[in-house]
């Protein structure tokens, strides 16, 4: 039905509702590829990994079971071990060799990965800096010493050590569905972790002459063999952590008799290694609402002074884990409490020396319980029976156990920074049980799938710990300083771990911020939480890739997010949306309807052969073809004859009148629109990163309103867009992204009408701190204590 439209005349211009007119006003789209699908950038779906992001009907993964016996020589700082490995070939492939990781070779000067970085002549140096710069071909004695490798019958197997990797040859090819049993005997010198670095080692306490051992990445471990990569045998250079095969473990550790051991898994011989009193307190802790000290502060202090020369053997068992770590020291206080996760009791425990007592006793175990409960809400229910936090002046994670920091001053006081730092690292490291210990991504290739996803859920967990907790990663504004750096100082998130220059912002913070932007600004919490939980469920105890995450998030939410993955993960673009101009107008409701347009047209000349092409020519030449209008005389009208020159050409001009599509406003419409305020906002994408546009209007009466424009507004023109608004009240000022949700790197171009407030910052010189998490100097707690 044709019906005249009422007209609104804006001051100086008219509203246009014609699609053709809109195209005319925007003749060039400046369209790039930011909204194109990722296509071949992602791996091709197959029977192992589907296009939906879920494991396929033929998904498979390998398995490795370990039976390990080891002995800790505290006096000589040496570990000796033997392991029986049962390797299950669940792949469709025939394997002629297997690869194992020897991560302790990181500490050997000849068999480390030898990934060097650029160095310069120092202005000020430490002795260790000078020592490390000396070229030496003399073995420093560190690293794994493989003593013997045999098959199940005791026959020696051929093997080759390549830096931090070891290849073991199969005596006969291992076919699909078969298993291979072999034995490895090894030993290594345990290194001083605080001096030589690394994930594991010992810390020596000269005040009481004791050691704290953190036994991590300590045994020859099977590499992952997968459908998407084959063997993951990238060298261990210290940063990119690891990818490992799931399996079942039984581990027996022989240690000094007065040591307390914390470990992956459950201890199956507590009755043999604990006193009756300690065992009773352990059982009491299972149902306690508060942490129970199984080994007390006084007992730990006493053990420090009475060093036993006898030994005890602790036996632990862990099922369906990808790794195994443990700790041993006579310095440990040990507390525990139970946490219910969907009806099952998880033993949350902490082990720490007297140096951390006033912090760990009050917070550590409770933070462990809070973490597994919160992560279970956002991902999957915590499946293991134990979760532990060990104070060891560092931060590193393994299944059911992690190593953290947080020591007090000698007088027992601490700074708020020390407390919050301790809580943050405990939540982060305990959270790693989910990513990547359960959702088992490849850390050595894609650190962000481990650290970034975990940092995001850590952010959610910290937010639920304390409303004033100073979370560092997650809020969009927290990544701005990184994203505004020059392009030659940035890499995409999708960069291999060892090649990242600014590791923390790139692999931890930027992925965490990106996920939070998806949750809070782009998808909304309900859609995001459902999809993220679906990813965790699909890939629990499996080996996901980035494509599996990206596809699952879209598949489970119904949102096309390829533009976001492309911009946030595959590029170094930054968000800088500029409010370039604001046009303001009022409606003229009494304007006259424009007169009809009159144009003069001439008859087109006959077509004759004007549209000839090769097909038309060949069709005319093909005598077997009969054209419909040649056969049906009824179709041969005037113009059929005219186009063939059978009618006379008429060059006379004819008048054609185009009637106006408008009519005057009714009195009701005049009343409705006369008081409206009309605005056109012009935006430009100066940073290159596609993001939603969030517009806050402040009206003349002081009230506010927010319009959230989805990112798809940029899909036809990725550089410039405009948005027309009809307002009931006059706008006094406009501000983009008022809650700083999009990581906009330049807020100076985000306002109109009001003046941006200048910001200030304080500049300090950072103090050095050898022991992580321990404060240096005075603190408010000390001052308050001194005045009492």
Short mmCIF file of C-alpha atoms in Angstrom, two decimals, residues 14-512:
data_model
loop_
_atom_site.label_atom_id
_atom_site.label_comp_id
_atom_site.label_asym_id
_atom_site.label_seq_id
_atom_site.Cartn_x
_atom_site.Cartn_y
_atom_site.Cartn_z
CA UNK A 14 15.96 16.78 6.04
CA UNK A 15 15.57 13.29 7.51
CA UNK A 16 16.00 10.70 4.80
CA UNK A 17 14.38 7.29 5.08
CA UNK A 18 15.39 6.00 1.65
CA UNK A 19 17.83 3.10 1.53
CA UNK A 20 19.10 4.29 -1.83
CA UNK A 21 19.77 7.72 -0.37
CA UNK A 22 21.70 6.12 2.52
CA UNK A 23 23.95 4.29 0.06
CA UNK A 24 24.47 7.51 -1.84
CA UNK A 25 25.53 9.30 1.36
CA UNK A 26 28.04 6.50 2.11
CA UNK A 27 29.48 5.52 -1.27
CA UNK A 28 32.66 3.95 0.16
CA UNK A 29 32.46 1.34 2.95
CA UNK A 30 36.19 1.18 3.85
CA UNK A 31 35.45 -2.47 4.59
CA UNK A 32 38.42 -4.55 5.70
CA UNK A 33 38.38 -8.09 7.06
CA UNK A 34 37.65 -7.52 10.73
CA UNK A 35 34.18 -9.07 10.49
CA UNK A 36 35.14 -11.97 8.23
CA UNK A 37 34.99 -15.48 9.65
CA UNK A 38 38.23 -16.97 10.91
CA UNK A 39 37.89 -19.67 8.26
CA UNK A 40 41.19 -21.36 7.50
CA UNK A 41 42.91 -19.63 10.44
CA UNK A 42 41.29 -22.29 12.63
CA UNK A 43 42.06 -25.96 12.26
CA UNK A 44 39.80 -27.95 9.96
CA UNK A 45 37.06 -29.81 11.86
CA UNK A 46 37.30 -33.59 11.74
CA UNK A 47 36.16 -36.73 13.54
CA UNK A 48 38.40 -35.91 16.52
CA UNK A 49 37.40 -32.22 16.89
CA UNK A 50 34.08 -30.99 15.55
CA UNK A 51 33.09 -27.65 14.05
CA UNK A 52 31.02 -27.00 17.20
CA UNK A 53 34.14 -27.08 19.37
CA UNK A 54 33.27 -30.39 21.04
CA UNK A 55 35.34 -33.59 21.00
CA UNK A 56 34.38 -35.73 18.00
CA UNK A 57 33.09 -39.28 17.87
CA UNK A 58 36.63 -40.54 17.26
CA UNK A 59 38.40 -38.32 19.78
CA UNK A 60 41.26 -40.15 21.49
CA UNK A 61 44.11 -39.43 23.87
CA UNK A 62 46.97 -41.39 25.35
CA UNK A 63 47.39 -42.50 28.95
CA UNK A 64 50.43 -43.07 31.16
CA UNK A 65 50.33 -44.71 34.60
CA UNK A 66 53.26 -44.35 37.01
CA UNK A 67 54.51 -46.39 39.95
CA UNK A 68 57.37 -44.35 41.46
CA UNK A 69 59.73 -44.90 44.37
CA UNK A 70 62.11 -42.15 45.42
CA UNK A 71 64.46 -41.25 48.25
CA UNK A 72 65.31 -37.73 49.44
CA UNK A 73 68.89 -37.26 50.71
CA UNK A 74 68.59 -34.04 52.72
CA UNK A 75 72.24 -33.89 53.76
CA UNK A 76 73.53 -34.08 50.16
CA UNK A 77 70.50 -32.45 48.52
CA UNK A 78 70.00 -35.34 46.12
CA UNK A 79 66.98 -37.26 44.88
CA UNK A 80 67.18 -40.85 43.64
CA UNK A 81 64.22 -42.49 41.97
CA UNK A 82 62.87 -45.34 39.92
CA UNK A 83 59.61 -45.47 38.01
CA UNK A 84 57.56 -48.11 36.26
CA UNK A 85 55.53 -46.58 33.44
CA UNK A 86 52.62 -48.21 31.66
CA UNK A 87 51.92 -46.36 28.42
CA UNK A 88 48.62 -46.93 26.59
CA UNK A 89 48.54 -46.25 22.85
CA UNK A 90 44.93 -45.18 22.31
CA UNK A 91 45.77 -43.46 19.03
CA UNK A 92 45.14 -45.03 15.63
CA UNK A 93 48.88 -44.72 14.90
CA UNK A 94 51.76 -47.17 15.21
CA UNK A 95 54.51 -45.73 17.43
CA UNK A 96 58.16 -46.69 17.06
CA UNK A 97 59.41 -44.42 19.86
CA UNK A 98 58.10 -42.32 22.74
CA UNK A 99 59.27 -38.96 24.13
CA UNK A 100 59.78 -38.02 27.79
CA UNK A 101 60.56 -34.69 29.43
CA UNK A 102 63.68 -34.18 31.55
CA UNK A 103 62.91 -30.72 32.87
CA UNK A 104 65.65 -30.77 35.52
CA UNK A 105 68.15 -30.48 32.64
CA UNK A 106 67.20 -26.83 32.65
CA UNK A 107 69.76 -26.48 35.44
CA UNK A 108 72.57 -28.14 33.50
CA UNK A 109 74.86 -25.82 31.55
CA UNK A 110 75.32 -28.33 28.71
CA UNK A 111 71.92 -30.05 28.35
CA UNK A 112 69.56 -27.14 28.93
CA UNK A 113 67.40 -25.88 26.06
CA UNK A 114 69.96 -23.11 25.36
CA UNK A 115 67.33 -20.57 24.39
CA UNK A 116 69.43 -17.44 24.72
CA UNK A 117 68.30 -13.81 24.79
CA UNK A 118 70.13 -10.66 23.83
CA UNK A 119 72.55 -9.39 26.53
CA UNK A 120 74.50 -6.18 27.04
CA UNK A 121 77.54 -5.02 28.97
CA UNK A 122 76.14 -4.08 32.42
CA UNK A 123 76.68 -0.81 34.25
CA UNK A 124 76.04 -2.55 37.58
CA UNK A 125 76.21 -6.33 37.91
CA UNK A 126 75.94 -9.11 40.47
CA UNK A 127 78.44 -11.92 40.75
CA UNK A 128 75.83 -14.37 39.41
CA UNK A 129 75.43 -12.18 36.31
CA UNK A 130 79.16 -12.40 35.68
CA UNK A 131 79.28 -16.14 36.39
CA UNK A 132 76.44 -16.81 33.97
CA UNK A 133 78.25 -14.91 31.22
CA UNK A 134 81.32 -17.16 31.40
CA UNK A 135 81.57 -19.68 28.57
CA UNK A 136 82.21 -23.15 29.96
CA UNK A 137 82.14 -26.66 28.53
CA UNK A 138 82.63 -28.26 31.95
CA UNK A 139 79.48 -30.02 33.20
CA UNK A 140 78.16 -28.28 36.32
CA UNK A 141 76.77 -31.58 37.59
CA UNK A 142 73.12 -30.55 37.57
CA UNK A 143 70.31 -32.16 35.63
CA UNK A 144 68.89 -35.66 35.34
CA UNK A 145 71.33 -38.55 35.33
CA UNK A 146 69.53 -41.46 33.66
CA UNK A 147 70.96 -44.62 35.20
CA UNK A 148 69.06 -47.29 33.30
CA UNK A 149 65.99 -47.80 31.08
CA UNK A 150 64.58 -51.32 30.67
CA UNK A 151 61.47 -53.01 29.41
CA UNK A 152 59.12 -55.10 31.57
CA UNK A 153 61.46 -58.10 31.28
CA UNK A 154 64.54 -56.16 32.33
CA UNK A 155 66.04 -55.79 28.86
CA UNK A 156 67.79 -52.48 28.35
CA UNK A 157 66.20 -50.05 25.91
CA UNK A 158 67.95 -47.65 23.59
CA UNK A 159 67.40 -43.99 24.36
CA UNK A 160 68.66 -40.57 23.28
CA UNK A 161 68.75 -37.40 25.38
CA UNK A 162 68.31 -34.17 23.40
CA UNK A 163 68.66 -31.31 25.88
CA UNK A 164 65.47 -31.42 28.00
CA UNK A 165 63.87 -34.24 25.98
CA UNK A 166 64.52 -37.98 25.88
CA UNK A 167 63.48 -40.36 23.11
CA UNK A 168 63.06 -44.04 24.04
CA UNK A 169 63.06 -46.56 21.20
CA UNK A 170 60.39 -49.28 21.15
CA UNK A 171 61.78 -52.83 20.99
CA UNK A 172 58.89 -53.54 18.60
CA UNK A 173 56.40 -51.03 17.12
CA UNK A 174 53.56 -50.23 19.50
CA UNK A 175 50.29 -50.74 17.64
CA UNK A 176 46.99 -49.03 18.27
CA UNK A 177 45.27 -50.43 21.37
CA UNK A 178 48.47 -51.89 22.82
CA UNK A 179 50.34 -50.90 25.97
CA UNK A 180 54.05 -50.70 26.71
CA UNK A 181 55.65 -51.13 30.14
CA UNK A 182 59.14 -49.81 30.83
CA UNK A 183 61.29 -48.79 33.80
CA UNK A 184 63.51 -45.74 34.33
CA UNK A 185 66.11 -45.31 37.08
CA UNK A 186 67.51 -41.80 37.60
CA UNK A 187 68.93 -39.32 40.07
CA UNK A 188 69.77 -35.63 40.21
CA UNK A 189 71.28 -33.00 42.44
CA UNK A 190 68.58 -30.78 43.92
CA UNK A 191 69.35 -27.11 43.27
CA UNK A 192 68.97 -24.01 45.44
CA UNK A 193 65.76 -22.64 44.00
CA UNK A 194 66.22 -19.08 45.24
CA UNK A 195 69.71 -18.82 43.77
CA UNK A 196 69.46 -20.85 40.58
CA UNK A 197 65.78 -20.39 39.80
CA UNK A 198 63.48 -22.99 38.37
CA UNK A 199 60.18 -24.56 39.35
CA UNK A 200 61.46 -26.89 42.04
CA UNK A 201 64.43 -27.34 44.37
CA UNK A 202 65.21 -26.42 47.93
CA UNK A 203 65.25 -23.32 50.09
CA UNK A 204 67.78 -23.23 52.93
CA UNK A 205 67.06 -21.39 56.20
CA UNK A 206 70.40 -20.52 57.83
CA UNK A 207 68.73 -19.27 61.05
CA UNK A 208 67.65 -22.80 61.98
CA UNK A 209 69.71 -24.86 59.52
CA UNK A 210 66.74 -26.49 57.81
CA UNK A 211 65.56 -27.09 54.26
CA UNK A 212 62.21 -26.78 52.52
CA UNK A 213 62.02 -29.01 49.44
CA UNK A 214 59.60 -28.44 46.56
CA UNK A 215 59.76 -31.48 44.31
CA UNK A 216 58.29 -30.44 40.97
CA UNK A 217 58.93 -31.60 37.41
CA UNK A 218 61.18 -34.08 39.15
CA UNK A 219 60.69 -37.40 37.34
CA UNK A 220 60.95 -38.37 33.63
CA UNK A 221 57.45 -37.54 32.33
CA UNK A 222 55.64 -38.66 29.19
CA UNK A 223 55.07 -36.01 26.56
CA UNK A 224 51.64 -35.62 24.98
CA UNK A 225 51.03 -37.38 21.68
CA UNK A 226 47.87 -35.86 20.16
CA UNK A 227 45.67 -35.89 17.08
CA UNK A 228 46.44 -32.23 16.29
CA UNK A 229 50.22 -32.16 16.80
CA UNK A 230 51.78 -35.57 17.19
CA UNK A 231 54.49 -35.46 19.86
CA UNK A 232 54.62 -32.24 21.89
CA UNK A 233 58.36 -32.37 22.49
CA UNK A 234 59.22 -28.67 22.46
CA UNK A 235 62.24 -28.00 24.64
CA UNK A 236 61.72 -26.71 28.18
CA UNK A 237 63.33 -23.26 28.35
CA UNK A 238 61.90 -22.33 31.74
CA UNK A 239 58.93 -20.16 30.74
CA UNK A 240 56.51 -22.28 28.70
CA UNK A 241 55.39 -24.80 31.26
CA UNK A 242 54.28 -28.21 30.01
CA UNK A 243 51.72 -30.49 28.41
CA UNK A 244 51.33 -33.95 29.90
CA UNK A 245 49.36 -37.17 29.54
CA UNK A 246 46.68 -38.12 32.06
CA UNK A 247 47.14 -41.24 34.15
CA UNK A 248 47.12 -42.85 37.59
CA UNK A 249 50.00 -42.46 40.07
CA UNK A 250 51.28 -44.37 43.05
CA UNK A 251 54.30 -42.64 44.59
CA UNK A 252 56.39 -43.66 47.60
CA UNK A 253 58.71 -40.99 49.06
CA UNK A 254 61.32 -41.90 51.64
CA UNK A 255 62.28 -38.77 53.59
CA UNK A 256 63.72 -37.87 57.03
CA UNK A 257 61.39 -39.21 59.70
CA UNK A 258 60.62 -35.77 61.16
CA UNK A 259 59.61 -34.29 57.80
CA UNK A 260 56.00 -33.50 56.94
CA UNK A 261 55.02 -34.31 53.35
CA UNK A 262 52.32 -32.68 51.25
CA UNK A 263 51.62 -34.12 47.84
CA UNK A 264 49.42 -34.54 44.82
CA UNK A 265 46.77 -37.12 45.67
CA UNK A 266 45.74 -38.78 48.92
CA UNK A 267 48.09 -40.32 51.42
CA UNK A 268 47.18 -43.98 51.85
CA UNK A 269 49.40 -44.65 54.87
CA UNK A 270 48.77 -41.76 57.27
CA UNK A 271 48.31 -44.32 60.03
CA UNK A 272 51.95 -45.35 59.56
CA UNK A 273 53.55 -41.90 59.28
CA UNK A 274 51.42 -39.74 61.62
CA UNK A 275 51.17 -39.86 65.38
CA UNK A 276 47.77 -40.96 66.75
CA UNK A 277 47.14 -37.36 67.87
CA UNK A 278 47.93 -35.92 64.43
CA UNK A 279 45.79 -38.55 62.73
CA UNK A 280 42.88 -37.73 65.04
CA UNK A 281 43.18 -34.03 64.22
CA UNK A 282 43.29 -34.83 60.49
CA UNK A 283 40.01 -36.74 60.78
CA UNK A 284 38.53 -33.92 62.88
CA UNK A 285 39.44 -31.40 60.15
CA UNK A 286 37.26 -33.19 57.61
CA UNK A 287 34.10 -31.85 59.23
CA UNK A 288 35.45 -28.69 60.83
CA UNK A 289 34.17 -25.25 59.78
CA UNK A 290 37.54 -23.75 60.74
CA UNK A 291 41.07 -24.94 59.85
CA UNK A 292 42.46 -27.43 62.36
CA UNK A 293 46.21 -27.49 63.07
CA UNK A 294 47.35 -31.05 62.46
CA UNK A 295 50.96 -30.03 63.09
CA UNK A 296 51.06 -27.01 65.36
CA UNK A 297 53.42 -24.04 65.41
CA UNK A 298 55.07 -25.28 68.61
CA UNK A 299 55.53 -28.76 67.16
CA UNK A 300 57.11 -27.33 64.02
CA UNK A 301 59.50 -25.13 66.03
CA UNK A 302 60.53 -28.11 68.10
CA UNK A 303 61.15 -30.25 65.01
CA UNK A 304 63.46 -27.56 63.63
CA UNK A 305 65.84 -28.11 66.53
CA UNK A 306 65.70 -31.93 66.75
CA UNK A 307 66.80 -33.27 63.37
CA UNK A 308 66.07 -36.99 62.99
CA UNK A 309 68.49 -39.30 61.20
CA UNK A 310 65.83 -41.96 60.69
CA UNK A 311 63.51 -42.11 57.65
CA UNK A 312 59.85 -42.69 56.90
CA UNK A 313 58.13 -43.62 53.68
CA UNK A 314 54.97 -41.75 52.72
CA UNK A 315 52.73 -43.32 50.09
CA UNK A 316 50.37 -41.25 47.94
CA UNK A 317 47.91 -42.22 45.26
CA UNK A 318 46.33 -39.96 42.61
CA UNK A 319 44.01 -40.96 39.78
CA UNK A 320 43.35 -39.23 36.48
CA UNK A 321 45.95 -36.50 36.92
CA UNK A 322 48.45 -35.18 34.42
CA UNK A 323 51.34 -34.62 36.82
CA UNK A 324 52.56 -35.22 40.36
CA UNK A 325 54.42 -32.89 42.76
CA UNK A 326 55.26 -32.93 46.45
CA UNK A 327 56.96 -31.03 49.25
CA UNK A 328 58.91 -32.10 52.31
CA UNK A 329 60.26 -30.25 55.36
CA UNK A 330 60.42 -30.48 59.13
CA UNK A 331 59.58 -26.77 59.27
CA UNK A 332 55.93 -27.24 58.28
CA UNK A 333 52.90 -26.24 60.27
CA UNK A 334 49.97 -28.13 58.70
CA UNK A 335 46.31 -27.13 58.92
CA UNK A 336 43.20 -28.40 57.15
CA UNK A 337 39.43 -28.14 56.82
CA UNK A 338 36.78 -29.83 54.71
CA UNK A 339 34.90 -28.08 51.90
CA UNK A 340 31.74 -29.59 50.43
CA UNK A 341 31.59 -29.61 46.63
CA UNK A 342 28.29 -31.07 45.43
CA UNK A 343 28.05 -33.35 48.45
CA UNK A 344 31.68 -34.53 48.41
CA UNK A 345 34.23 -33.41 50.99
CA UNK A 346 37.45 -31.94 49.64
CA UNK A 347 40.30 -31.65 52.13
CA UNK A 348 41.63 -28.09 51.86
CA UNK A 349 45.08 -27.91 53.46
CA UNK A 350 48.04 -25.59 53.93
CA UNK A 351 51.69 -26.26 54.79
CA UNK A 352 53.92 -23.35 55.89
CA UNK A 353 56.85 -22.40 58.06
CA UNK A 354 56.80 -20.18 61.10
CA UNK A 355 57.93 -17.31 58.86
CA UNK A 356 54.44 -17.21 57.30
CA UNK A 357 52.36 -18.23 60.31
CA UNK A 358 50.41 -15.03 60.99
CA UNK A 359 49.30 -14.82 57.37
CA UNK A 360 48.83 -18.46 56.38
CA UNK A 361 47.15 -19.60 59.59
CA UNK A 362 44.37 -17.03 59.17
CA UNK A 363 43.86 -17.06 55.41
CA UNK A 364 45.49 -19.77 53.31
CA UNK A 365 43.23 -22.77 53.83
CA UNK A 366 40.12 -20.62 53.75
CA UNK A 367 41.29 -19.11 50.46
CA UNK A 368 41.82 -22.62 49.09
CA UNK A 369 38.26 -23.58 50.05
CA UNK A 370 36.82 -20.38 48.57
CA UNK A 371 38.73 -20.91 45.35
CA UNK A 372 37.64 -24.46 44.59
CA UNK A 373 34.04 -23.57 45.47
CA UNK A 374 33.98 -20.49 43.21
CA UNK A 375 35.79 -22.15 40.31
CA UNK A 376 33.37 -25.07 40.60
CA UNK A 377 30.50 -22.62 40.14
CA UNK A 378 31.95 -21.09 36.97
CA UNK A 379 33.36 -24.29 35.42
CA UNK A 380 32.86 -27.87 36.67
CA UNK A 381 32.66 -29.35 40.19
CA UNK A 382 36.15 -29.84 41.62
CA UNK A 383 36.74 -33.57 41.05
CA UNK A 384 39.72 -34.30 43.30
CA UNK A 385 39.74 -35.21 47.02
CA UNK A 386 42.45 -32.73 48.04
CA UNK A 387 43.50 -29.10 47.38
CA UNK A 388 46.65 -27.69 49.00
CA UNK A 389 48.59 -24.45 49.36
CA UNK A 390 52.29 -24.58 50.27
CA UNK A 391 54.21 -21.47 51.35
CA UNK A 392 57.53 -21.71 49.53
CA UNK A 393 58.33 -18.14 48.49
CA UNK A 394 57.21 -18.72 44.92
CA UNK A 395 54.16 -19.38 42.78
CA UNK A 396 53.67 -22.57 40.79
CA UNK A 397 50.90 -25.10 40.33
CA UNK A 398 50.43 -28.87 40.01
CA UNK A 399 47.44 -31.18 40.47
CA UNK A 400 45.97 -30.81 43.98
CA UNK A 401 49.04 -28.89 45.21
CA UNK A 402 50.53 -25.47 44.56
CA UNK A 403 53.41 -23.37 45.88
CA UNK A 404 52.83 -19.79 46.94
CA UNK A 405 54.37 -16.96 48.93
CA UNK A 406 53.42 -14.69 51.84
CA UNK A 407 55.75 -14.23 54.80
CA UNK A 408 55.50 -11.78 57.65
CA UNK A 409 58.04 -9.53 59.29
CA UNK A 410 60.07 -11.17 62.07
CA UNK A 411 57.69 -9.63 64.60
CA UNK A 412 54.71 -11.25 62.91
CA UNK A 413 53.29 -8.08 61.35
CA UNK A 414 52.72 -7.66 57.64
CA UNK A 415 51.64 -5.09 55.10
CA UNK A 416 48.30 -5.06 53.36
CA UNK A 417 50.19 -5.54 50.10
CA UNK A 418 51.75 -8.74 51.45
CA UNK A 419 48.36 -10.04 52.55
CA UNK A 420 46.62 -9.28 49.26
CA UNK A 421 49.57 -10.56 47.25
CA UNK A 422 49.45 -13.84 49.17
CA UNK A 423 45.69 -14.19 48.67
CA UNK A 424 45.99 -13.40 44.97
CA UNK A 425 48.70 -15.96 44.34
CA UNK A 426 46.91 -18.67 46.37
CA UNK A 427 43.68 -18.13 44.42
CA UNK A 428 45.59 -18.08 41.15
CA UNK A 429 47.67 -21.20 41.79
CA UNK A 430 44.83 -23.24 43.32
CA UNK A 431 42.70 -22.16 40.37
CA UNK A 432 45.22 -23.79 38.05
CA UNK A 433 43.74 -27.11 39.15
CA UNK A 434 40.99 -26.29 36.64
CA UNK A 435 43.14 -24.66 33.93
CA UNK A 436 45.23 -26.55 32.85
CA UNK A 437 45.34 -29.49 35.28
CA UNK A 438 41.80 -30.60 34.38
CA UNK A 439 41.03 -28.68 31.18
CA UNK A 440 44.41 -29.75 29.89
CA UNK A 441 45.60 -27.16 27.37
CA UNK A 442 49.15 -27.09 26.03
CA UNK A 443 50.99 -24.51 28.14
CA UNK A 444 54.25 -24.82 26.28
CA UNK A 445 52.57 -23.77 23.03
CA UNK A 446 49.72 -21.52 24.20
CA UNK A 447 50.44 -20.07 27.63
CA UNK A 448 47.32 -17.90 27.45
CA UNK A 449 45.02 -20.95 27.42
CA UNK A 450 46.44 -21.80 30.83
CA UNK A 451 47.37 -18.48 32.43
CA UNK A 452 44.85 -16.25 30.67
CA UNK A 453 41.77 -18.38 31.32
CA UNK A 454 42.89 -19.00 34.87
CA UNK A 455 43.57 -15.30 35.48
CA UNK A 456 40.03 -14.55 34.31
CA UNK A 457 38.38 -16.95 36.78
CA UNK A 458 40.85 -15.77 39.42
CA UNK A 459 39.46 -12.27 38.83
CA UNK A 460 35.91 -13.54 39.36
CA UNK A 461 37.02 -15.38 42.50
CA UNK A 462 38.87 -12.40 43.99
CA UNK A 463 35.84 -10.23 43.34
CA UNK A 464 33.78 -12.70 45.39
CA UNK A 465 36.40 -12.90 48.13
CA UNK A 466 36.28 -9.22 49.11
CA UNK A 467 34.39 -6.37 47.46
CA UNK A 468 37.44 -4.15 47.96
CA UNK A 469 40.05 -6.68 46.86
CA UNK A 470 42.60 -4.94 44.59
CA UNK A 471 42.23 -7.22 41.57
CA UNK A 472 44.97 -6.65 39.02
CA UNK A 473 43.78 -8.56 35.98
CA UNK A 474 40.29 -8.58 34.54
CA UNK A 475 39.04 -5.00 34.46
CA UNK A 476 39.32 -3.53 30.96
CA UNK A 477 41.15 -0.37 32.03
CA UNK A 478 43.94 -2.47 33.58
CA UNK A 479 45.30 -3.47 30.15
CA UNK A 480 45.30 0.02 28.62
CA UNK A 481 48.94 0.89 29.33
CA UNK A 482 50.04 -2.32 27.61
CA UNK A 483 47.80 -1.95 24.58
CA UNK A 484 48.90 1.62 23.87
CA UNK A 485 52.55 0.58 23.49
CA UNK A 486 54.19 0.95 20.06
CA UNK A 487 53.38 -1.91 17.70
CA UNK A 488 56.99 -3.08 17.60
CA UNK A 489 56.76 -3.85 21.30
CA UNK A 490 53.64 -6.02 21.04
CA UNK A 491 52.74 -9.52 19.88
CA UNK A 492 49.31 -11.07 19.37
CA UNK A 493 48.03 -13.29 22.16
CA UNK A 494 48.28 -16.14 19.64
CA UNK A 495 52.07 -16.23 19.99
CA UNK A 496 54.22 -19.09 21.24
CA UNK A 497 55.18 -18.80 24.90
CA UNK A 498 58.92 -18.47 24.35
CA UNK A 499 58.56 -15.67 21.80
CA UNK A 500 56.55 -13.21 23.90
CA UNK A 501 58.36 -10.06 25.01
CA UNK A 502 55.95 -8.79 27.69
CA UNK A 503 54.87 -12.12 29.08
CA UNK A 504 52.59 -11.03 31.92
CA UNK A 505 50.37 -8.58 30.04
CA UNK A 506 50.21 -10.72 26.91
CA UNK A 507 49.64 -14.22 28.33
CA UNK A 508 47.88 -13.41 31.62
CA UNK A 509 46.20 -10.01 31.61
CA UNK A 510 45.05 -9.45 28.03
CA UNK A 511 43.23 -12.82 27.68
CA UNK A 512 41.64 -12.32 31.12
#
